PDB file of C-alpha atoms in Angstrom:
ATOM      1  CA  UNK A   1      48.806  94.360 107.220  1.00 47.00           C
ATOM      2  CA  UNK A   2      50.393  96.566 104.691  1.00 46.00           C
ATOM      3  CA  UNK A   3      50.819  99.581 107.026  1.00 48.00           C
ATOM      4  CA  UNK A   4      52.529  97.356 109.573  1.00 48.00           C
ATOM      5  CA  UNK A   5      54.981  96.234 107.190  1.00 47.00           C
ATOM      6  CA  UNK A   6      56.190  99.675 106.033  1.00 44.00           C
ATOM      7  CA  UNK A   7      57.732 100.497 109.325  1.00 48.00           C
ATOM      8  CA  UNK A   8      59.481  96.971 109.590  1.00 44.00           C
ATOM      9  CA  UNK A   9      60.996  97.149 106.121  1.00 43.00           C
ATOM     10  CA  UNK A  10      62.073 100.916 106.862  1.00 46.00           C
ATOM     11  CA  UNK A  11      63.771  99.456 110.157  1.00 46.00           C
ATOM     12  CA  UNK A  12      65.497  96.899 108.017  1.00 41.00           C
ATOM     13  CA  UNK A  13      66.941  99.163 105.561  1.00 42.00           C
ATOM     14  CA  UNK A  14      68.206 101.156 108.385  1.00 44.00           C
ATOM     15  CA  UNK A  15      69.931  98.416 110.078  1.00 43.00           C
ATOM     16  CA  UNK A  16      71.629  97.211 106.896  1.00 41.00           C
ATOM     17  CA  UNK A  17      72.920 100.807 106.040  1.00 42.00           C
ATOM     18  CA  UNK A  18      74.325 101.125 109.581  1.00 44.00           C
ATOM     19  CA  UNK A  19      75.982  97.540 109.327  1.00 45.00           C
ATOM     20  CA  UNK A  20      78.178  98.567 106.713  1.00 46.00           C
ATOM     21  CA  UNK A  21      79.685 102.205 106.488  1.00 49.00           C
ATOM     22  CA  UNK A  22      82.690 104.142 105.300  1.00 57.00           C
ATOM     23  CA  UNK A  23      84.608 105.376 108.163  1.00 66.00           C
ATOM     24  CA  UNK A  24      85.969 109.061 107.940  1.00 67.00           C
ATOM     25  CA  UNK A  25      89.362 107.829 107.581  1.00 73.00           C
ATOM     26  CA  UNK A  26      88.358 105.876 104.328  1.00 67.00           C
ATOM     27  CA  UNK A  27      88.229 102.484 105.457  1.00 68.00           C
ATOM     28  CA  UNK A  28      84.986 100.465 104.965  1.00 60.00           C
ATOM     29  CA  UNK A  29      83.896  99.050 108.343  1.00 56.00           C
ATOM     30  CA  UNK A  30      81.766  96.117 108.952  1.00 45.00           C
ATOM     31  CA  UNK A  31      79.897  94.817 111.890  1.00 39.00           C
ATOM     32  CA  UNK A  32      81.602  91.438 113.637  1.00 40.00           C
ATOM     33  CA  UNK A  33      80.923  88.618 111.528  1.00 38.00           C
ATOM     34  CA  UNK A  34      78.864  85.689 112.997  1.00 33.00           C
ATOM     35  CA  UNK A  35      80.271  83.602 110.380  1.00 34.00           C
ATOM     36  CA  UNK A  36      83.810  82.301 110.374  1.00 35.00           C
ATOM     37  CA  UNK A  37      86.132  83.843 107.525  1.00 34.00           C
ATOM     38  CA  UNK A  38      86.536  80.829 105.794  1.00 31.00           C
ATOM     39  CA  UNK A  39      82.993  80.202 105.512  1.00 32.00           C
ATOM     40  CA  UNK A  40      82.233  83.730 104.136  1.00 32.00           C
ATOM     41  CA  UNK A  41      85.174  83.448 101.469  1.00 32.00           C
ATOM     42  CA  UNK A  42      83.774  80.013 100.412  1.00 30.00           C
ATOM     43  CA  UNK A  43      80.153  81.952  99.756  1.00 30.00           C
ATOM     44  CA  UNK A  44      81.321  84.554  97.788  1.00 29.00           C
ATOM     45  CA  UNK A  45      83.317  82.387  95.638  1.00 29.00           C
ATOM     46  CA  UNK A  46      86.843  83.773  96.636  1.00 29.00           C
ATOM     47  CA  UNK A  47      89.468  81.555  97.606  1.00 28.00           C
ATOM     48  CA  UNK A  48      89.601  81.038 101.143  1.00 28.00           C
ATOM     49  CA  UNK A  49      92.062  82.423 103.541  1.00 30.00           C
ATOM     50  CA  UNK A  50      92.555  82.202 107.529  1.00 32.00           C
ATOM     51  CA  UNK A  51      91.878  84.845 110.138  1.00 34.00           C
ATOM     52  CA  UNK A  52      95.140  86.976 110.583  1.00 41.00           C
ATOM     53  CA  UNK A  53      97.194  86.873 113.632  1.00 42.00           C
ATOM     54  CA  UNK A  54     100.445  88.760 114.621  1.00 44.00           C
ATOM     55  CA  UNK A  55     103.148  87.591 112.818  1.00 47.00           C
ATOM     56  CA  UNK A  56     105.813  88.642 110.113  1.00 53.00           C
ATOM     57  CA  UNK A  57     103.934  87.870 107.041  1.00 51.00           C
ATOM     58  CA  UNK A  58     100.456  86.831 105.570  1.00 51.00           C
ATOM     59  CA  UNK A  59      98.871  86.366 102.099  1.00 45.00           C
ATOM     60  CA  UNK A  60      95.265  87.595 101.425  1.00 47.00           C
ATOM     61  CA  UNK A  61      92.849  87.259  98.467  1.00 46.00           C
ATOM     62  CA  UNK A  62      90.321  90.113  97.197  1.00 52.00           C
ATOM     63  CA  UNK A  63      87.407  91.386  99.324  1.00 58.00           C
ATOM     64  CA  UNK A  64      83.933  91.920  98.205  1.00 59.00           C
ATOM     65  CA  UNK A  65      82.894  95.685  98.311  1.00 59.00           C
ATOM     66  CA  UNK A  66      82.002  96.475 102.064  1.00 62.00           C
ATOM     67  CA  UNK A  67      83.995  93.680 103.586  1.00 81.00           C
ATOM     68  CA  UNK A  68      86.984  94.801 105.975  1.00 84.00           C
ATOM     69  CA  UNK A  69      89.310  92.175 107.189  1.00 94.00           C
ATOM     70  CA  UNK A  70      92.500  92.364 109.617  1.00 96.00           C
ATOM     71  CA  UNK A  71      95.783  90.991 107.734  1.00 97.00           C
ATOM     72  CA  UNK A  72      98.206  91.598 110.799  1.00 97.00           C
ATOM     73  CA  UNK A  73      96.853  91.819 114.360  1.00 97.00           C
ATOM     74  CA  UNK A  74      97.697  94.017 117.298  1.00 97.00           C
ATOM     75  CA  UNK A  75     101.246  93.672 117.884  1.00 97.00           C
ATOM     76  CA  UNK A  76     104.836  95.591 118.207  1.00 97.00           C
ATOM     77  CA  UNK A  77     106.685  94.264 114.819  1.00 96.00           C
ATOM     78  CA  UNK A  78     110.116  93.184 115.478  1.00 94.00           C
ATOM     79  CA  UNK A  79     110.599  92.218 111.793  1.00 96.00           C
ATOM     80  CA  UNK A  80     108.834  93.651 108.768  1.00 96.00           C
ATOM     81  CA  UNK A  81     105.051  92.678 108.957  1.00 97.00           C
ATOM     82  CA  UNK A  82     104.409  91.879 105.360  1.00 97.00           C
ATOM     83  CA  UNK A  83     101.300  91.063 103.561  1.00 97.00           C
ATOM     84  CA  UNK A  84     101.586  89.311 100.376  1.00 96.00           C
ATOM     85  CA  UNK A  85      99.720  90.082  97.082  1.00 96.00           C
ATOM     86  CA  UNK A  86     100.162  88.753  93.472  1.00 93.00           C
ATOM     87  CA  UNK A  87      99.661  91.520  90.962  1.00 94.00           C
ATOM     88  CA  UNK A  88      99.952  90.452  87.434  1.00 91.00           C
ATOM     89  CA  UNK A  89     101.624  93.298  85.452  1.00 86.00           C
ATOM     90  CA  UNK A  90     101.040  95.485  83.306  1.00 87.00           C
ATOM     91  CA  UNK A  91      97.446  95.949  84.670  1.00 86.00           C
ATOM     92  CA  UNK A  92      96.606  97.932  81.529  1.00 81.00           C
ATOM     93  CA  UNK A  93      98.497  98.988  78.214  1.00 79.00           C
ATOM     94  CA  UNK A  94      99.826 102.477  77.917  1.00 75.00           C
ATOM     95  CA  UNK A  95      98.880 105.225  78.019  1.00 72.00           C
ATOM     96  CA  UNK A  96      96.842 103.995  81.511  1.00 74.00           C
ATOM     97  CA  UNK A  97      99.148 103.036  84.258  1.00 81.00           C
ATOM     98  CA  UNK A  98     100.520  99.725  84.553  1.00 89.00           C
ATOM     99  CA  UNK A  99     100.581  99.363  88.293  1.00 95.00           C
ATOM    100  CA  UNK A 100      98.154  99.984  91.292  1.00 96.00           C
ATOM    101  CA  UNK A 101      97.906 103.686  91.548  1.00 97.00           C
ATOM    102  CA  UNK A 102      97.412 105.327  95.007  1.00 98.00           C
ATOM    103  CA  UNK A 103      94.501 107.758  94.787  1.00 97.00           C
ATOM    104  CA  UNK A 104      94.088 108.899  98.235  1.00 98.00           C
ATOM    105  CA  UNK A 105      95.499 109.313 101.660  1.00 98.00           C
ATOM    106  CA  UNK A 106      93.148 109.611 104.729  1.00 97.00           C
ATOM    107  CA  UNK A 107      93.635 109.908 108.451  1.00 97.00           C
ATOM    108  CA  UNK A 108      91.212 109.435 111.402  1.00 96.00           C
ATOM    109  CA  UNK A 109      91.079 109.286 115.208  1.00 97.00           C
ATOM    110  CA  UNK A 110      88.887 106.496 116.978  1.00 96.00           C
ATOM    111  CA  UNK A 111      89.405 107.300 120.798  1.00 96.00           C
ATOM    112  CA  UNK A 112      86.425 105.104 121.913  1.00 96.00           C
ATOM    113  CA  UNK A 113      88.297 102.189 119.993  1.00 96.00           C
ATOM    114  CA  UNK A 114      91.616 103.126 121.365  1.00 97.00           C
ATOM    115  CA  UNK A 115      93.463 103.667 117.833  1.00 97.00           C
ATOM    116  CA  UNK A 116      94.523 106.172 115.314  1.00 98.00           C
ATOM    117  CA  UNK A 117      94.254 105.230 111.747  1.00 98.00           C
ATOM    118  CA  UNK A 118      95.816 106.187 108.391  1.00 98.00           C
ATOM    119  CA  UNK A 119      94.534 104.575 105.262  1.00 98.00           C
ATOM    120  CA  UNK A 120      95.751 104.242 101.483  1.00 98.00           C
ATOM    121  CA  UNK A 121      93.401 103.744  98.670  1.00 98.00           C
ATOM    122  CA  UNK A 122      94.478 102.213  95.679  1.00 97.00           C
ATOM    123  CA  UNK A 123      92.831 102.140  91.895  1.00 95.00           C
ATOM    124  CA  UNK A 124      93.405  98.620  90.891  1.00 93.00           C
ATOM    125  CA  UNK A 125      94.442  95.746  93.030  1.00 94.00           C
ATOM    126  CA  UNK A 126      95.719  95.835  96.234  1.00 96.00           C
ATOM    127  CA  UNK A 127      99.467  95.767  96.117  1.00 97.00           C
ATOM    128  CA  UNK A 128     101.561  93.947  98.712  1.00 97.00           C
ATOM    129  CA  UNK A 129     103.001  96.007 101.529  1.00 98.00           C
ATOM    130  CA  UNK A 130     104.910  95.906 104.847  1.00 98.00           C
ATOM    131  CA  UNK A 131     105.529  97.830 107.962  1.00 98.00           C
ATOM    132  CA  UNK A 132     108.476  97.826 110.285  1.00 98.00           C
ATOM    133  CA  UNK A 133     110.020 100.040 113.065  1.00 98.00           C
ATOM    134  CA  UNK A 134     113.082 101.778 111.922  1.00 98.00           C
ATOM    135  CA  UNK A 135     115.596 104.051 113.472  1.00 97.00           C
ATOM    136  CA  UNK A 136     114.812 106.638 110.798  1.00 97.00           C
ATOM    137  CA  UNK A 137     112.842 106.777 107.782  1.00 98.00           C
ATOM    138  CA  UNK A 138     115.120 107.268 104.722  1.00 97.00           C
ATOM    139  CA  UNK A 139     114.187 108.532 101.260  1.00 95.00           C
ATOM    140  CA  UNK A 140     114.535 105.777  98.709  1.00 94.00           C
ATOM    141  CA  UNK A 141     117.661 105.816  96.688  1.00 90.00           C
ATOM    142  CA  UNK A 142     119.281 108.850  98.297  1.00 94.00           C
ATOM    143  CA  UNK A 143     119.077 107.488 101.819  1.00 93.00           C
ATOM    144  CA  UNK A 144     118.340 111.186 103.228  1.00 96.00           C
ATOM    145  CA  UNK A 145     116.335 111.249 106.061  1.00 96.00           C
ATOM    146  CA  UNK A 146     112.731 111.938 106.089  1.00 97.00           C
ATOM    147  CA  UNK A 147     111.570 114.620 108.508  1.00 96.00           C
ATOM    148  CA  UNK A 148     108.933 113.266 110.765  1.00 97.00           C
ATOM    149  CA  UNK A 149     107.753 114.297 114.195  1.00 96.00           C
ATOM    150  CA  UNK A 150     107.727 111.857 117.130  1.00 96.00           C
ATOM    151  CA  UNK A 151     110.071 109.503 118.633  1.00 97.00           C
ATOM    152  CA  UNK A 152     109.628 106.052 116.926  1.00 98.00           C
ATOM    153  CA  UNK A 153     109.154 105.570 113.313  1.00 98.00           C
ATOM    154  CA  UNK A 154     107.443 103.208 110.973  1.00 98.00           C
ATOM    155  CA  UNK A 155     108.396 102.952 107.401  1.00 98.00           C
ATOM    156  CA  UNK A 156     105.588 101.843 105.280  1.00 98.00           C
ATOM    157  CA  UNK A 157     106.243 100.278 101.702  1.00 98.00           C
ATOM    158  CA  UNK A 158     104.038  99.091  98.808  1.00 98.00           C
ATOM    159  CA  UNK A 159     104.954  96.885  96.152  1.00 97.00           C
ATOM    160  CA  UNK A 160     103.946  97.144  93.258  1.00 97.00           C
ATOM    161  CA  UNK A 161     102.391 100.592  93.440  1.00 97.00           C
ATOM    162  CA  UNK A 162     102.696 104.006  92.121  1.00 96.00           C
ATOM    163  CA  UNK A 163     101.525 107.523  92.955  1.00 97.00           C
ATOM    164  CA  UNK A 164     101.704 109.380  89.759  1.00 94.00           C
ATOM    165  CA  UNK A 165     100.559 109.150  86.247  1.00 90.00           C
ATOM    166  CA  UNK A 166     102.234 108.886  83.010  1.00 86.00           C
ATOM    167  CA  UNK A 167     103.074 112.315  82.681  1.00 87.00           C
ATOM    168  CA  UNK A 168     104.612 112.308  86.427  1.00 89.00           C
ATOM    169  CA  UNK A 169     101.642 114.148  88.049  1.00 93.00           C
ATOM    170  CA  UNK A 170     100.597 113.224  91.476  1.00 95.00           C
ATOM    171  CA  UNK A 171      97.600 110.934  91.694  1.00 95.00           C
ATOM    172  CA  UNK A 172      96.571 111.070  95.260  1.00 97.00           C
ATOM    173  CA  UNK A 173      94.687 113.453  97.377  1.00 97.00           C
ATOM    174  CA  UNK A 174      96.418 113.754 100.673  1.00 97.00           C
ATOM    175  CA  UNK A 175      95.595 115.317 104.246  1.00 97.00           C
ATOM    176  CA  UNK A 176      98.467 117.717 106.127  1.00 97.00           C
ATOM    177  CA  UNK A 177     101.648 115.781 106.779  1.00 97.00           C
ATOM    178  CA  UNK A 178     101.221 116.626 110.459  1.00 96.00           C
ATOM    179  CA  UNK A 179      98.709 114.816 111.967  1.00 94.00           C
ATOM    180  CA  UNK A 180      98.656 115.561 115.771  1.00 88.00           C
ATOM    181  CA  UNK A 181      96.793 112.626 117.039  1.00 97.00           C
ATOM    182  CA  UNK A 182      97.945 111.361 120.754  1.00 97.00           C
ATOM    183  CA  UNK A 183     100.286 108.839 119.221  1.00 98.00           C
ATOM    184  CA  UNK A 184     100.067 109.026 115.715  1.00 98.00           C
ATOM    185  CA  UNK A 185     102.004 112.472 115.022  1.00 97.00           C
ATOM    186  CA  UNK A 186     102.699 112.699 111.006  1.00 98.00           C
ATOM    187  CA  UNK A 187     103.353 110.812 107.791  1.00 98.00           C
ATOM    188  CA  UNK A 188     105.356 111.783 104.861  1.00 98.00           C
ATOM    189  CA  UNK A 189     106.279 110.372 101.291  1.00 98.00           C
ATOM    190  CA  UNK A 190     109.590 108.482 101.144  1.00 98.00           C
ATOM    191  CA  UNK A 191     109.806 107.392  97.560  1.00 97.00           C
ATOM    192  CA  UNK A 192     107.598 106.511  94.222  1.00 97.00           C
ATOM    193  CA  UNK A 193     110.352 104.800  91.979  1.00 94.00           C
ATOM    194  CA  UNK A 194     109.993 101.711  89.633  1.00 93.00           C
ATOM    195  CA  UNK A 195     107.210 100.049  91.331  1.00 94.00           C
ATOM    196  CA  UNK A 196     108.163 100.812  94.998  1.00 97.00           C
ATOM    197  CA  UNK A 197     106.075 103.339  96.991  1.00 98.00           C
ATOM    198  CA  UNK A 198     107.117 104.308 100.548  1.00 98.00           C
ATOM    199  CA  UNK A 199     106.074 106.491 103.594  1.00 98.00           C
ATOM    200  CA  UNK A 200     107.315 107.033 106.864  1.00 98.00           C
ATOM    201  CA  UNK A 201     104.964 107.314 109.871  1.00 98.00           C
ATOM    202  CA  UNK A 202     106.240 109.257 113.012  1.00 98.00           C
ATOM    203  CA  UNK A 203     104.596 108.104 116.438  1.00 98.00           C
ATOM    204  CA  UNK A 204     105.266 108.907 120.026  1.00 96.00           C
ATOM    205  CA  UNK A 205     106.281 108.099 122.990  1.00 96.00           C
ATOM    206  CA  UNK A 206     107.584 105.129 121.226  1.00 96.00           C
ATOM    207  CA  UNK A 207     107.122 101.879 119.503  1.00 97.00           C
ATOM    208  CA  UNK A 208     103.468 101.198 120.026  1.00 98.00           C
ATOM    209  CA  UNK A 209     101.320  98.053 118.824  1.00 98.00           C
ATOM    210  CA  UNK A 210     100.158  98.461 115.116  1.00 98.00           C
ATOM    211  CA  UNK A 211      97.227  96.553 113.104  1.00 98.00           C
ATOM    212  CA  UNK A 212      96.961  96.322 109.440  1.00 98.00           C
ATOM    213  CA  UNK A 213      93.540  95.871 107.564  1.00 97.00           C
ATOM    214  CA  UNK A 214      92.273  95.749 104.015  1.00 97.00           C
ATOM    215  CA  UNK A 215      88.999  96.697 102.497  1.00 95.00           C
ATOM    216  CA  UNK A 216      87.256  97.469  99.157  1.00 94.00           C
ATOM    217  CA  UNK A 217      85.009 100.079  98.736  1.00 92.00           C
ATOM    218  CA  UNK A 218      81.724 100.480  96.634  1.00 91.00           C
ATOM    219  CA  UNK A 219      83.601 102.399  93.600  1.00 91.00           C
ATOM    220  CA  UNK A 220      86.223  99.436  93.472  1.00 91.00           C
ATOM    221  CA  UNK A 221      89.355 100.901  94.888  1.00 94.00           C
ATOM    222  CA  UNK A 222      91.202  99.088  97.611  1.00 96.00           C
ATOM    223  CA  UNK A 223      91.933 100.451 101.026  1.00 97.00           C
ATOM    224  CA  UNK A 224      94.854  99.546 103.255  1.00 98.00           C
ATOM    225  CA  UNK A 225      94.715 100.849 106.981  1.00 97.00           C
ATOM    226  CA  UNK A 226      97.640 101.317 109.369  1.00 98.00           C
ATOM    227  CA  UNK A 227      95.981 101.630 112.781  1.00 98.00           C
ATOM    228  CA  UNK A 228      98.188 102.612 115.910  1.00 98.00           C
ATOM    229  CA  UNK A 229      97.241 102.361 119.486  1.00 98.00           C
ATOM    230  CA  UNK A 230      96.487 105.753 121.096  1.00 96.00           C
ATOM    231  CA  UNK A 231      97.935 104.778 124.805  1.00 83.00           C
TER     232      UNK A 231
END
Protein backbone atom coordinates (compact mmCIF):
# COMPACT_ATOMS: atom_id res chain seq x y z
CA UNK A 1 0.00 0.00 0.00
CA UNK A 2 2.80 2.44 0.92
CA UNK A 3 4.73 1.80 -2.31
CA UNK A 4 1.64 2.61 -4.37
CA UNK A 5 1.04 5.90 -2.56
CA UNK A 6 4.47 7.41 -3.22
CA UNK A 7 4.06 7.84 -7.03
CA UNK A 8 0.57 9.22 -6.48
CA UNK A 9 1.76 11.82 -3.97
CA UNK A 10 4.66 12.77 -6.23
CA UNK A 11 2.24 13.27 -9.12
CA UNK A 12 0.04 15.53 -7.00
CA UNK A 13 3.04 17.67 -6.01
CA UNK A 14 4.06 18.05 -9.66
CA UNK A 15 0.54 19.08 -10.63
CA UNK A 16 0.36 21.68 -7.84
CA UNK A 17 3.70 23.20 -8.82
CA UNK A 18 2.75 23.29 -12.50
CA UNK A 19 -0.64 24.78 -11.74
CA UNK A 20 0.81 28.04 -10.38
CA UNK A 21 4.06 29.45 -11.73
CA UNK A 22 5.86 32.72 -12.37
CA UNK A 23 6.12 33.52 -16.07
CA UNK A 24 9.47 34.70 -17.43
CA UNK A 25 7.99 38.21 -17.70
CA UNK A 26 7.32 38.34 -13.98
CA UNK A 27 3.57 37.82 -13.65
CA UNK A 28 2.26 34.94 -11.59
CA UNK A 29 -0.07 32.85 -13.70
CA UNK A 30 -2.59 30.27 -12.57
CA UNK A 31 -4.86 27.82 -14.39
CA UNK A 32 -8.42 28.99 -15.16
CA UNK A 33 -10.45 28.94 -11.97
CA UNK A 34 -13.39 26.57 -11.78
CA UNK A 35 -14.79 28.61 -8.88
CA UNK A 36 -16.34 32.01 -9.66
CA UNK A 37 -14.04 34.91 -8.66
CA UNK A 38 -16.52 36.18 -6.07
CA UNK A 39 -16.60 32.77 -4.35
CA UNK A 40 -12.79 32.55 -4.32
CA UNK A 41 -12.52 36.01 -2.75
CA UNK A 42 -15.07 35.16 -0.10
CA UNK A 43 -13.25 31.95 0.80
CA UNK A 44 -9.95 33.82 1.19
CA UNK A 45 -11.48 36.46 3.43
CA UNK A 46 -10.80 39.27 0.93
CA UNK A 47 -13.36 41.85 -0.17
CA UNK A 48 -15.44 40.46 -3.02
CA UNK A 49 -14.69 41.84 -6.48
CA UNK A 50 -16.34 41.26 -9.82
CA UNK A 51 -14.70 39.86 -12.98
CA UNK A 52 -13.10 42.45 -15.23
CA UNK A 53 -14.68 43.60 -18.45
CA UNK A 54 -13.56 46.04 -21.10
CA UNK A 55 -14.35 49.46 -19.69
CA UNK A 56 -12.84 52.78 -18.60
CA UNK A 57 -12.29 51.99 -14.92
CA UNK A 58 -12.42 49.31 -12.28
CA UNK A 59 -11.61 48.85 -8.60
CA UNK A 60 -9.79 45.77 -7.35
CA UNK A 61 -8.71 44.39 -3.97
CA UNK A 62 -5.37 42.79 -3.06
CA UNK A 63 -4.75 39.23 -4.23
CA UNK A 64 -3.43 36.27 -2.26
CA UNK A 65 0.03 35.12 -3.34
CA UNK A 66 -0.01 33.17 -6.58
CA UNK A 67 -3.30 34.52 -7.90
CA UNK A 68 -3.66 36.46 -11.15
CA UNK A 69 -6.68 38.35 -12.37
CA UNK A 70 -7.65 40.48 -15.33
CA UNK A 71 -8.48 44.05 -14.36
CA UNK A 72 -9.21 45.35 -17.87
CA UNK A 73 -10.30 42.93 -20.57
CA UNK A 74 -9.06 42.92 -24.16
CA UNK A 75 -10.08 46.18 -25.85
CA UNK A 76 -8.72 49.21 -27.66
CA UNK A 77 -9.28 51.94 -25.04
CA UNK A 78 -10.82 55.13 -26.42
CA UNK A 79 -10.48 56.81 -23.01
CA UNK A 80 -8.03 56.22 -20.15
CA UNK A 81 -8.49 52.67 -18.82
CA UNK A 82 -8.18 53.08 -15.06
CA UNK A 83 -7.86 50.62 -12.20
CA UNK A 84 -8.26 52.24 -8.80
CA UNK A 85 -6.56 51.17 -5.58
CA UNK A 86 -6.83 52.93 -2.24
CA UNK A 87 -3.35 53.36 -0.72
CA UNK A 88 -3.07 54.89 2.76
CA UNK A 89 0.01 57.12 3.02
CA UNK A 90 2.64 57.19 4.26
CA UNK A 91 3.30 53.47 4.09
CA UNK A 92 6.34 53.67 6.37
CA UNK A 93 8.04 56.46 8.35
CA UNK A 94 11.40 57.86 7.19
CA UNK A 95 13.96 56.74 6.17
CA UNK A 96 11.88 54.12 4.30
CA UNK A 97 9.93 55.14 1.21
CA UNK A 98 6.39 56.40 1.93
CA UNK A 99 4.91 55.12 -1.37
CA UNK A 100 4.73 51.85 -3.30
CA UNK A 101 8.19 51.43 -4.87
CA UNK A 102 8.89 50.01 -8.31
CA UNK A 103 11.47 47.23 -8.02
CA UNK A 104 11.42 45.56 -11.43
CA UNK A 105 10.29 45.88 -15.04
CA UNK A 106 10.18 42.72 -17.18
CA UNK A 107 9.08 41.86 -20.71
CA UNK A 108 8.03 38.56 -22.25
CA UNK A 109 6.55 37.23 -25.47
CA UNK A 110 3.69 34.71 -25.51
CA UNK A 111 3.22 33.68 -29.17
CA UNK A 112 1.09 30.65 -28.31
CA UNK A 113 -1.39 32.94 -26.56
CA UNK A 114 -1.06 35.76 -29.12
CA UNK A 115 0.20 38.53 -26.83
CA UNK A 116 3.35 40.21 -25.56
CA UNK A 117 3.65 41.48 -21.99
CA UNK A 118 5.44 44.06 -19.92
CA UNK A 119 5.20 43.87 -16.13
CA UNK A 120 5.87 46.32 -13.30
CA UNK A 121 6.57 44.88 -9.84
CA UNK A 122 6.12 46.99 -6.70
CA UNK A 123 7.24 46.72 -3.10
CA UNK A 124 4.28 47.69 -0.97
CA UNK A 125 0.62 47.74 -2.04
CA UNK A 126 -0.49 47.92 -5.65
CA UNK A 127 -0.86 51.55 -6.74
CA UNK A 128 -3.69 52.77 -8.93
CA UNK A 129 -2.86 52.81 -12.63
CA UNK A 130 -4.17 53.73 -16.06
CA UNK A 131 -3.27 53.36 -19.72
CA UNK A 132 -4.38 55.35 -22.74
CA UNK A 133 -3.44 55.79 -26.36
CA UNK A 134 -1.82 59.16 -27.03
CA UNK A 135 -0.47 60.94 -30.09
CA UNK A 136 2.91 61.00 -28.38
CA UNK A 137 4.23 60.21 -24.90
CA UNK A 138 5.55 63.28 -23.09
CA UNK A 139 7.81 63.73 -20.10
CA UNK A 140 5.88 64.76 -17.02
CA UNK A 141 6.46 68.40 -16.21
CA UNK A 142 8.53 69.47 -19.23
CA UNK A 143 6.24 68.06 -21.92
CA UNK A 144 9.28 66.97 -23.93
CA UNK A 145 8.56 64.03 -26.26
CA UNK A 146 9.69 60.59 -25.12
CA UNK A 147 11.58 58.73 -27.83
CA UNK A 148 9.80 55.44 -28.57
CA UNK A 149 9.78 53.08 -31.56
CA UNK A 150 6.54 52.24 -33.32
CA UNK A 151 3.56 54.03 -34.83
CA UNK A 152 1.16 53.97 -31.86
CA UNK A 153 1.88 54.93 -28.26
CA UNK A 154 0.50 53.99 -24.87
CA UNK A 155 0.92 56.24 -21.83
CA UNK A 156 1.02 54.25 -18.58
CA UNK A 157 0.68 56.02 -15.22
CA UNK A 158 0.91 54.76 -11.62
CA UNK A 159 -0.33 56.78 -8.63
CA UNK A 160 0.83 56.82 -5.90
CA UNK A 161 4.19 55.24 -6.70
CA UNK A 162 7.87 56.00 -7.13
CA UNK A 163 10.97 54.40 -8.65
CA UNK A 164 13.64 55.97 -6.42
CA UNK A 165 14.77 55.71 -2.81
CA UNK A 166 15.28 58.47 -0.25
CA UNK A 167 18.66 59.33 -1.77
CA UNK A 168 17.22 59.64 -5.28
CA UNK A 169 18.71 56.36 -6.50
CA UNK A 170 16.86 54.18 -8.97
CA UNK A 171 15.13 51.21 -7.28
CA UNK A 172 14.12 49.09 -10.28
CA UNK A 173 15.92 46.52 -12.40
CA UNK A 174 14.89 47.00 -16.01
CA UNK A 175 15.32 45.36 -19.44
CA UNK A 176 16.65 47.12 -22.56
CA UNK A 177 14.21 49.76 -23.78
CA UNK A 178 14.07 48.33 -27.29
CA UNK A 179 11.90 45.21 -27.05
CA UNK A 180 11.50 44.21 -30.71
CA UNK A 181 8.53 41.89 -30.25
CA UNK A 182 6.15 41.75 -33.23
CA UNK A 183 3.88 44.55 -31.96
CA UNK A 184 5.35 45.66 -28.61
CA UNK A 185 8.44 47.47 -29.78
CA UNK A 186 9.79 49.44 -26.84
CA UNK A 187 9.26 51.14 -23.51
CA UNK A 188 10.67 54.20 -21.72
CA UNK A 189 10.23 56.09 -18.43
CA UNK A 190 8.31 59.35 -18.66
CA UNK A 191 8.27 60.70 -15.11
CA UNK A 192 8.85 60.01 -11.42
CA UNK A 193 7.78 62.99 -9.32
CA UNK A 194 5.60 63.58 -6.27
CA UNK A 195 3.99 60.16 -6.31
CA UNK A 196 3.32 60.05 -10.05
CA UNK A 197 5.24 57.40 -11.98
CA UNK A 198 4.86 57.35 -15.78
CA UNK A 199 6.01 55.26 -18.73
CA UNK A 200 5.48 55.06 -22.45
CA UNK A 201 5.07 52.01 -24.66
CA UNK A 202 5.74 51.98 -28.40
CA UNK A 203 3.58 49.71 -30.58
CA UNK A 204 3.19 48.89 -34.25
CA UNK A 205 1.47 48.84 -36.70
CA UNK A 206 -1.24 50.86 -34.93
CA UNK A 207 -3.63 50.87 -31.99
CA UNK A 208 -4.00 47.28 -30.80
CA UNK A 209 -6.16 45.62 -28.13
CA UNK A 210 -4.58 45.67 -24.69
CA UNK A 211 -5.31 43.87 -21.43
CA UNK A 212 -4.38 44.74 -17.85
CA UNK A 213 -3.85 42.29 -15.01
CA UNK A 214 -2.48 41.93 -11.50
CA UNK A 215 -0.79 39.27 -9.43
CA UNK A 216 0.97 38.91 -6.09
CA UNK A 217 4.26 37.03 -5.91
CA UNK A 218 5.25 34.77 -3.06
CA UNK A 219 7.80 37.40 -1.91
CA UNK A 220 4.92 39.85 -1.37
CA UNK A 221 5.63 42.10 -4.35
CA UNK A 222 2.68 43.16 -6.45
CA UNK A 223 2.82 42.93 -10.24
CA UNK A 224 0.84 44.93 -12.81
CA UNK A 225 0.93 43.52 -16.32
CA UNK A 226 0.13 45.19 -19.64
CA UNK A 227 -0.55 42.75 -22.46
CA UNK A 228 -0.55 43.73 -26.14
CA UNK A 229 -1.95 41.62 -28.96
CA UNK A 230 0.71 40.27 -31.32
CA UNK A 231 -1.39 40.53 -34.45
